[in-house]
């Protein structure tokens, strides 16, 4: 089952928790700081996502939306 | 055609938090908000924000809230619940707030068996004031007021509030959870929901969900390491599971 | 025939509070006000209302805070050491603008002191024993009847100005039994806008009850609003009783139980041909500074009489502002001035 | 109508002697008969340790000061109270002494002494607990502002319901006391 | 070369206390004074002395009470809400005549308020936020150096007069880093008679430390002794700094951080040719009433400047007693008067 | 030739007490005084009187004593013991003092494991203030603030402080006794002596002896009945025996 | 073994506890009140006393002295 | 001796940019060189949430008021601080802007702008964390009261022992910063 996530990177604090939680390693840390000075998480390997919501579950900022086909 | 399977709950504002990266308060807020949504009790829920890093909880939870004096949330909750018995009253408290300055208030709310819910976010430190020792600080843990690590002979062993409160017959449901990983976060959510549901059902008694929660900043750890620390160390001192009810 | 019954001040205050629409009482025992929680423990459940014996004075004031935050009429009572413990909570009530009534039946201090009557908490009551720039209305009666009557006012004023109101008595007014009609001033609670109250969240955005204000000048602006409110109270809520002050060469200023002793002395002084009047503040805050200022000067003297070593006298001096000499006589630590001693002091001043 | 007057009374004895009830009944009687009155019990920890006392003020004018330091009349039912309060009695005042318990000599000649074996009178009525009522009867009889019967009529207002079987014996004691000094 | 190092007010206060012979520190965290307990937690064990993080402010003040009762030099520190909670304990210290030092780094109020600087606890500090007729010495510095220096005085005065002494700062003085020599005023503790202290009961009858006084007039007599002591303190311990007051048409009265802002404004005013002086109380209690009274009159005006809505100004008015007009300027809630605003107010008064 | 086999201990003044007839405080005082005599520690013992009927304990115990704010004796004891570690510090507390207003202080003294002794005189009532309900008031017991008897649903079940404090690792010896009859009085004495001895020996940790004690006045019973009430009723809620150590 | 006790009756509060405790029923309540108004305990059956100290042990006023032969 | 002067400085940036160390080193340098100085860090909960700022006052006369509302010089290392503090800069004042992070236009012409790619300079030194020292170098170079070398000499006073291996790289950064605007 294919999934998709959207991260509100403006509000991301680059805590790595979603990265660590993703069973499919879809998320990596970005190279550019956002307005708050953090390196935000980026949904990089979109095709691997299964929409399991693990990332959203652990995100302290509650800024991940998860979609499933 | 993709469907949205997860987004923030209604009862949570879409707003930047003031919390440090990887802080546990954000997840705790979310679980409460989801519970309120799912039980459809937003109109009759009143939240109590403590003094602690979560003092601004009312900026995130989209419900009626009150901010109260440090440690006194259980007394405030008592006052509220007694005059609004049909409302769901919950107090959100940190470990300094609940176990230290507010020790008498939490003990007596449980003692009287007040029909309230306490969400006890135990991060083993005073976050807001800059990382001082809490009653729950782990043995050996360094804090700004125990610079050489907590010494149980001078400062005592970490205080197990869930165990202590469980002795009280007035406390009818107490569970300790941890927001370390999706499985435990799910358990935490279930516990919060159970606690609120009890109030909703008019089941008598004080109930509390303790949440082991990371404070990466004052544990001087990355958020990922902080969560590991909970799983590997903290749960030894504060075993997870249902203590009562 | 009079409708009066014999009641002690504590019981009269308690019953009047109930009649004034008290929804919830929270308190902790302490002499000489124990009859208040005891009475409440019997009567409140009878009325289907809330009585909780709290674990401490601090818990009590915070229970009041909680009940008040939902719009309920809530109250606590205590005596001096217990009132000291409530100071943080009172500061919070003021900061969060919550209506509440606190009764202080003052006893001898400092420390544990004793349980005898005293007026030594005047400073605390009128200048914020707690932290921050706040004031609260402080009402002092001088009879069991007036103590009861003031309870109706206390709740109405608390609602009207959204803040704590203190009702002040002492060991005598608490314990003394007098004929009283607790219904004398009975009226329905004033209707005020309580749309700020918590609970029943429907068709509105969430309400927040709070005393924390972050950001540039946000707390300052909140304080300026409080100060503006305090000014309105100063301008409109001053209460006092002036007896024989027009022709007086000496005006004795005294409140509460001290005013009764003073009035005995004044009666005797008048009999001796001395022109003495009594000015009795009923609102200790706002202090009746203007009426006193209006009486000052013209060669008139003032004498403050208190069950303390000189607290209210500062307000008299501030009001008089140098226009008249202001003398003081007081005893404290549970000792009470005698009529004779006050009379002597009066004569000394008029020699 | 009597002339304007004010009377300040101290009543003292052991804890069990019904001092408070005596004071309260006197106050009630005064109130019911349109006098101004205040009643001030000793309170708090003081009450422990065995002695009890209270202060009653009554009169035609409002009572300014409820505290009685130098009473016009002193009613003492036991020795300890006698010794403690006698020196405070106003010059020209009255003392009602329970000679059943107090055999001390009275070393003041500026006061009026009303001595009566109050306990014995009560015992004679088969109601030793009614000594307080006997004392009240004596008090009322020795003053003119309220009659002993007025006090009898107020008994049911101050006695708790569960003691209403005692109304009669208490009334008898009041009247007996009054007679004892007629 | 100067011996000075950079330290924030909190640390300087802490180190100076240690140098002054502090035996035991008890405290609970609260911003903006956290550096005091944090510093103590490191330094006190190094010195083999006692540091305990108490469970609350109330526990802290009572731990101080216990340590002080044995004759030890004991101290606690907090900020506004925490100081409110200590009021009962402070009243007990005063009643039991125990020497102790309490530091209040004031923040914005009322209630939780904020953590910014403020001077809104002046009333509480000078008129007993607690119950009963007591006073305690209250010392206010206006630099990190003076805050440190005052710690030596605080402990000596506490011992000398057997009572609590409060040292008063605010968020700025607590957090500001300045060059400081914490040893500048170092001296051995004054030797006072501590034969009243508990412990080592040999060749004497037991000592009792107590604030309860039962029996006719016993508490009154105790209070009269306290009042006599307070009078001696008023007569002998007043401290202040008067700058350019002799020729001044307007005297600004300000303490602590407000006095620094005021002095900037005064310098500017003097440059404009305005005759303005600064009167800076260092003892808030006893307030320097006599020196101010001596300056009053002669067409001179006064202006009190505070980080409050007008607290110390009452003491200025009481001192001046109508002989001069007394104006007020203040901001609070964490906002700080600007030099410009104070200057404007000065000019307004001299127009 | 008869020899004196029993008289009042040295450390007790020969003085009339202010206690009601049959009050338990007198016996509790005596046992403390005897212990002090027997251990020969009068010169290095400091007692702490609470606020409660025993507020005047310093009038009876012939040792250095301090009278402290209501409920705060354990904090005061902490301050004392930390600066006088070679002294025997004991706090004498009533149930209102210890379990209600002073709940936080006793919990944290135990939590930190302060090397102090607490003599906890549990008479299930507020004696001094005139018989109000205490946290330890028995279910159904009438008090002036629960005129219809304690209702556990509104006011909670009697609070078992000895059990609660025993959870704390810092508490190393806790025993509950009763001064009902000579046998139990002897046991109480032994417990007090053991507690003091531990301090004397420098054994670490908080220790407490709870004493079930009659308040005939506010139980509205004769002294003899009050003692029976302890034996027959109170010990069901508060079982006697060593809980820890 | 014969015993003897002395009761300081001035300070006795007549609580009956010694009376109840005495295994030999040596103590009775007096008929006269003392200065404090209490009926004090009286050591009545002196010959029966075995000096066991039970009475002293329970006396809240600590006013009983016990002697043994 | 220079003439009498006073300089009020606000320094602002992200939490991790070493703002506090910058301020503290400046204060130490001033103190060591016999200037009067105050240093006021932002404190408390404020510190959370990512931004940091502090205020330094130095000069020949005692500093009356340690609060800096309208600074003479503003050092800003990130955008958020730039937007927040620029309006407060005194007319005629100086702003030191980290152009590596701030590309905003400056809409005031009553001030002196000292723009430098502060982060990039530090990165070029292989020590991105030393941007704060670069900024200090720029500040000292653009004012005459203290030399960059004086700050280098004070480094060991303010750097915690465990960072003393960084002394040299920090000194280099100070000097590099100074050179960058020479
Ligand atoms: C009476 C009082 N004392 C102290 C403080 C300072 N204070 C604020 S939060 C806090 C402790 C915070 O720790 P915790 O409750 O564990 O919450 P966290 O920040 O860790 O979530 C303290 C001591 C205060 N605001 N009020
Ligand atoms: C701060 C404060 N609150 C309340 C009181 C009143 N007070 C005195 S003793 C007491 C309770 C006494 O009960 P307990 O501790 O059980 O002792 P007991 O008299 O039963 O021996 C109370 C509430 C007080 N003195 N101080
Ligand atoms: S939904 Fe699951 S798979 Fe997709 S990014 Fe999140 S954690 Fe990874
Ligand atoms: S968990 Fe949330 S805040 Fe953390 S890195 Fe991922 S998206 Fe960002
Ligand atoms: S300090 Fe700790 S608890 Fe507070 S916001 Fe930061 S991580 Fe969370
Ligand atoms: S009231 Fe109770 S506890 Fe107090 S002295 Fe009397 S019997 Fe003892
Ligand atoms: S010693 Fe024993 S036998 Fe003698 S009176 Fe006392 S209890 Fe009775
Ligand atoms: S036990 Fe003591 S007080 Fe009680 S009756 Fe016997 S002797 Fe008297
Ligand atoms: Mg915490
Ligand atoms: Mg008790």
PDB file of N, CA and C in Angstrom, chain E residues 3-19 35 39-40 42-43 143-148 152 172-183 260, chain H residues 24 27-28 31 37-41 157-158:
ATOM      1  N   UNK E   3      40.631  43.613  41.497  1.00  0.00           N
ATOM      2  CA  UNK E   3      40.472  42.188  41.812  1.00  0.00           C
ATOM      3  C   UNK E   3      39.161  41.672  41.243  1.00  0.00           C
ATOM      4  N   UNK E   4      38.525  42.498  40.465  1.00  0.00           N
ATOM      5  CA  UNK E   4      37.164  42.165  40.084  1.00  0.00           C
ATOM      6  C   UNK E   4      37.070  41.068  39.045  1.00  0.00           C
ATOM      7  N   UNK E   5      35.973  40.356  39.132  1.00  0.00           N
ATOM      8  CA  UNK E   5      35.647  39.384  38.093  1.00  0.00           C
ATOM      9  C   UNK E   5      34.221  39.672  37.638  1.00  0.00           C
ATOM     10  N   UNK E   6      33.875  39.109  36.495  1.00  0.00           N
ATOM     11  CA  UNK E   6      32.505  39.279  36.013  1.00  0.00           C
ATOM     12  C   UNK E   6      31.617  38.226  36.661  1.00  0.00           C
ATOM     13  N   UNK E   7      30.575  38.677  37.256  1.00  0.00           N
ATOM     14  CA  UNK E   7      29.632  37.735  37.867  1.00  0.00           C
ATOM     15  C   UNK E   7      28.238  38.329  37.751  1.00  0.00           C
ATOM     16  N   UNK E   8      27.264  37.463  37.663  1.00  0.00           N
ATOM     17  CA  UNK E   8      25.906  37.989  37.697  1.00  0.00           C
ATOM     18  C   UNK E   8      25.509  38.213  39.151  1.00  0.00           C
ATOM     19  N   UNK E   9      24.494  38.992  39.342  1.00  0.00           N
ATOM     20  CA  UNK E   9      24.062  39.341  40.693  1.00  0.00           C
ATOM     21  C   UNK E   9      23.771  38.118  41.537  1.00  0.00           C
ATOM     22  N   UNK E  10      23.098  37.137  40.938  1.00  0.00           N
ATOM     23  CA  UNK E  10      22.766  35.933  41.697  1.00  0.00           C
ATOM     24  C   UNK E  10      24.023  35.251  42.228  1.00  0.00           C
ATOM     25  N   UNK E  11      25.000  35.076  41.370  1.00  0.00           N
ATOM     26  CA  UNK E  11      26.215  34.387  41.789  1.00  0.00           C
ATOM     27  C   UNK E  11      26.985  35.202  42.816  1.00  0.00           C
ATOM     28  N   UNK E  12      27.017  36.495  42.606  1.00  0.00           N
ATOM     29  CA  UNK E  12      27.757  37.350  43.535  1.00  0.00           C
ATOM     30  C   UNK E  12      27.130  37.297  44.922  1.00  0.00           C
ATOM     31  N   UNK E  13      25.813  37.342  44.935  1.00  0.00           N
ATOM     32  CA  UNK E  13      25.080  37.246  46.199  1.00  0.00           C
ATOM     33  C   UNK E  13      25.382  35.914  46.882  1.00  0.00           C
ATOM     34  N   UNK E  14      25.410  34.866  46.094  1.00  0.00           N
ATOM     35  CA  UNK E  14      25.645  33.533  46.647  1.00  0.00           C
ATOM     36  C   UNK E  14      27.056  33.430  47.211  1.00  0.00           C
ATOM     37  N   UNK E  15      28.036  33.860  46.448  1.00  0.00           N
ATOM     38  CA  UNK E  15      29.408  33.743  46.921  1.00  0.00           C
ATOM     39  C   UNK E  15      29.626  34.637  48.149  1.00  0.00           C
ATOM     40  N   UNK E  16      29.061  35.824  48.111  1.00  0.00           N
ATOM     41  CA  UNK E  16      29.225  36.723  49.265  1.00  0.00           C
ATOM     42  C   UNK E  16      28.605  36.102  50.517  1.00  0.00           C
ATOM     43  N   UNK E  17      27.478  35.439  50.346  1.00  0.00           N
ATOM     44  CA  UNK E  17      26.844  34.783  51.498  1.00  0.00           C
ATOM     45  C   UNK E  17      27.774  33.723  52.066  1.00  0.00           C
ATOM     46  N   UNK E  18      28.388  32.972  51.174  1.00  0.00           N
ATOM     47  CA  UNK E  18      29.319  31.933  51.628  1.00  0.00           C
ATOM     48  C   UNK E  18      30.478  32.586  52.379  1.00  0.00           C
ATOM     49  N   UNK E  19      30.998  33.667  51.827  1.00  0.00           N
ATOM     50  CA  UNK E  19      32.101  34.361  52.484  1.00  0.00           C
ATOM     51  C   UNK E  19      31.673  34.940  53.825  1.00  0.00           C
ATOM     52  N   UNK E  35      20.241  30.949  39.597  1.00  0.00           N
ATOM     53  CA  UNK E  35      21.693  30.838  39.749  1.00  0.00           C
ATOM     54  C   UNK E  35      22.095  30.808  41.214  1.00  0.00           C
ATOM     55  N   UNK E  39      24.384  27.781  42.165  1.00  0.00           N
ATOM     56  CA  UNK E  39      25.731  28.091  42.641  1.00  0.00           C
ATOM     57  C   UNK E  39      25.972  27.438  43.999  1.00  0.00           C
ATOM     58  N   UNK E  40      24.986  27.552  44.839  1.00  0.00           N
ATOM     59  CA  UNK E  40      25.103  26.971  46.188  1.00  0.00           C
ATOM     60  C   UNK E  40      25.256  25.455  46.125  1.00  0.00           C
ATOM     61  N   UNK E  42      26.798  23.749  44.145  1.00  0.00           N
ATOM     62  CA  UNK E  42      28.177  23.392  43.824  1.00  0.00           C
ATOM     63  C   UNK E  42      29.104  23.815  44.962  1.00  0.00           C
ATOM     64  N   UNK E  43      28.950  25.049  45.423  1.00  0.00           N
ATOM     65  CA  UNK E  43      29.922  25.619  46.343  1.00  0.00           C
ATOM     66  C   UNK E  43      29.764  25.170  47.785  1.00  0.00           C
ATOM     67  N   UNK E 143      23.723  47.602  42.441  1.00  0.00           N
ATOM     68  CA  UNK E 143      24.733  47.066  41.525  1.00  0.00           C
ATOM     69  C   UNK E 143      25.071  45.662  42.010  1.00  0.00           C
ATOM     70  N   UNK E 144      25.709  44.918  41.164  1.00  0.00           N
ATOM     71  CA  UNK E 144      26.121  43.581  41.570  1.00  0.00           C
ATOM     72  C   UNK E 144      27.060  43.694  42.769  1.00  0.00           C
ATOM     73  N   UNK E 145      27.953  44.690  42.719  1.00  0.00           N
ATOM     74  CA  UNK E 145      28.878  44.874  43.830  1.00  0.00           C
ATOM     75  C   UNK E 145      28.121  45.143  45.126  1.00  0.00           C
ATOM     76  N   UNK E 146      27.170  46.043  45.066  1.00  0.00           N
ATOM     77  CA  UNK E 146      26.475  46.386  46.311  1.00  0.00           C
ATOM     78  C   UNK E 146      25.610  45.228  46.801  1.00  0.00           C
ATOM     79  N   UNK E 147      25.021  44.498  45.879  1.00  0.00           N
ATOM     80  CA  UNK E 147      24.228  43.326  46.291  1.00  0.00           C
ATOM     81  C   UNK E 147      25.117  42.351  47.066  1.00  0.00           C
ATOM     82  N   UNK E 148      26.337  42.167  46.560  1.00  0.00           N
ATOM     83  CA  UNK E 148      27.266  41.277  47.254  1.00  0.00           C
ATOM     84  C   UNK E 148      27.640  41.855  48.613  1.00  0.00           C
ATOM     85  N   UNK E 152      26.977  40.613  53.513  1.00  0.00           N
ATOM     86  CA  UNK E 152      27.709  40.615  54.788  1.00  0.00           C
ATOM     87  C   UNK E 152      26.886  41.338  55.855  1.00  0.00           C
ATOM     88  N   UNK E 172      16.816  42.259  36.867  1.00  0.00           N
ATOM     89  CA  UNK E 172      18.035  42.827  36.271  1.00  0.00           C
ATOM     90  C   UNK E 172      19.225  42.610  37.204  1.00  0.00           C
ATOM     91  N   UNK E 173      19.094  43.017  38.437  1.00  0.00           N
ATOM     92  CA  UNK E 173      20.223  42.869  39.366  1.00  0.00           C
ATOM     93  C   UNK E 173      20.598  41.404  39.549  1.00  0.00           C
ATOM     94  N   UNK E 174      19.632  40.524  39.373  1.00  0.00           N
ATOM     95  CA  UNK E 174      19.902  39.090  39.505  1.00  0.00           C
ATOM     96  C   UNK E 174      20.711  38.573  38.328  1.00  0.00           C
ATOM     97  N   UNK E 175      20.347  39.030  37.152  1.00  0.00           N
ATOM     98  CA  UNK E 175      20.900  38.451  35.924  1.00  0.00           C
ATOM     99  C   UNK E 175      22.056  39.250  35.341  1.00  0.00           C
ATOM    100  N   UNK E 176      22.090  40.519  35.646  1.00  0.00           N
ATOM    101  CA  UNK E 176      23.109  41.390  35.085  1.00  0.00           C
ATOM    102  C   UNK E 176      24.494  40.945  35.523  1.00  0.00           C
ATOM    103  N   UNK E 177      25.412  40.984  34.612  1.00  0.00           N
ATOM    104  CA  UNK E 177      26.798  40.643  34.925  1.00  0.00           C
ATOM    105  C   UNK E 177      27.600  41.927  34.972  1.00  0.00           C
ATOM    106  N   UNK E 178      28.305  42.102  36.059  1.00  0.00           N
ATOM    107  CA  UNK E 178      29.141  43.287  36.223  1.00  0.00           C
ATOM    108  C   UNK E 178      30.453  42.868  36.889  1.00  0.00           C
ATOM    109  N   UNK E 179      31.456  43.699  36.750  1.00  0.00           N
ATOM    110  CA  UNK E 179      32.682  43.444  37.506  1.00  0.00           C
ATOM    111  C   UNK E 179      32.378  43.546  38.996  1.00  0.00           C
ATOM    112  N   UNK E 180      32.856  42.583  39.736  1.00  0.00           N
ATOM    113  CA  UNK E 180      32.547  42.603  41.161  1.00  0.00           C
ATOM    114  C   UNK E 180      33.694  41.970  41.944  1.00  0.00           C
ATOM    115  N   UNK E 181      33.912  42.522  43.110  1.00  0.00           N
ATOM    116  CA  UNK E 181      34.838  41.907  44.056  1.00  0.00           C
ATOM    117  C   UNK E 181      34.010  41.446  45.242  1.00  0.00           C
ATOM    118  N   UNK E 182      33.689  40.179  45.270  1.00  0.00           N
ATOM    119  CA  UNK E 182      32.765  39.697  46.312  1.00  0.00           C
ATOM    120  C   UNK E 182      33.407  39.705  47.691  1.00  0.00           C
ATOM    121  N   UNK E 183      34.710  39.884  47.722  1.00  0.00           N
ATOM    122  CA  UNK E 183      35.401  39.894  49.019  1.00  0.00           C
ATOM    123  C   UNK E 183      35.565  41.305  49.576  1.00  0.00           C
ATOM    124  N   UNK E 260      19.364  53.529  39.243  1.00  0.00           N
ATOM    125  CA  UNK E 260      20.371  53.691  38.179  1.00  0.00           C
ATOM    126  C   UNK E 260      19.764  54.395  36.980  1.00  0.00           C
TER     127      UNK E 260
ATOM    128  N   UNK H  24      29.787  38.049  26.618  1.00  0.00           N
ATOM    129  CA  UNK H  24      30.589  37.887  27.816  1.00  0.00           C
ATOM    130  C   UNK H  24      32.063  38.216  27.535  1.00  0.00           C
ATOM    131  N   UNK H  27      32.432  41.880  27.370  1.00  0.00           N
ATOM    132  CA  UNK H  27      32.393  42.466  28.718  1.00  0.00           C
ATOM    133  C   UNK H  27      33.712  42.228  29.448  1.00  0.00           C
ATOM    134  N   UNK H  28      34.239  41.020  29.311  1.00  0.00           N
ATOM    135  CA  UNK H  28      35.497  40.686  29.977  1.00  0.00           C
ATOM    136  C   UNK H  28      36.629  41.571  29.449  1.00  0.00           C
ATOM    137  N   UNK H  31      36.269  44.981  30.876  1.00  0.00           N
ATOM    138  CA  UNK H  31      36.654  45.042  32.289  1.00  0.00           C
ATOM    139  C   UNK H  31      38.167  44.996  32.442  1.00  0.00           C
ATOM    140  N   UNK H  37      31.589  48.341  32.683  1.00  0.00           N
ATOM    141  CA  UNK H  37      30.826  47.483  31.776  1.00  0.00           C
ATOM    142  C   UNK H  37      29.696  46.779  32.517  1.00  0.00           C
ATOM    143  N   UNK H  38      28.606  46.598  31.817  1.00  0.00           N
ATOM    144  CA  UNK H  38      27.542  45.706  32.292  1.00  0.00           C
ATOM    145  C   UNK H  38      27.149  44.799  31.130  1.00  0.00           C
ATOM    146  N   UNK H  39      26.716  43.624  31.504  1.00  0.00           N
ATOM    147  CA  UNK H  39      26.320  42.637  30.502  1.00  0.00           C
ATOM    148  C   UNK H  39      25.020  42.027  30.979  1.00  0.00           C
ATOM    149  N   UNK H  40      24.018  42.054  30.143  1.00  0.00           N
ATOM    150  CA  UNK H  40      22.693  41.605  30.561  1.00  0.00           C
ATOM    151  C   UNK H  40      22.191  40.557  29.583  1.00  0.00           C
ATOM    152  N   UNK H  41      22.179  39.299  29.999  1.00  0.00           N
ATOM    153  CA  UNK H  41      21.683  38.271  29.087  1.00  0.00           C
ATOM    154  C   UNK H  41      20.161  38.224  29.114  1.00  0.00           C
ATOM    155  N   UNK H 157      39.851  33.604  29.726  1.00  0.00           N
ATOM    156  CA  UNK H 157      39.066  33.920  30.930  1.00  0.00           C
ATOM    157  C   UNK H 157      37.613  33.471  30.802  1.00  0.00           C
ATOM    158  N   UNK H 158      37.104  33.490  29.585  1.00  0.00           N
ATOM    159  CA  UNK H 158      35.661  33.213  29.457  1.00  0.00           C
ATOM    160  C   UNK H 158      35.361  31.831  28.889  1.00  0.00           C
TER     161      UNK H 158
END
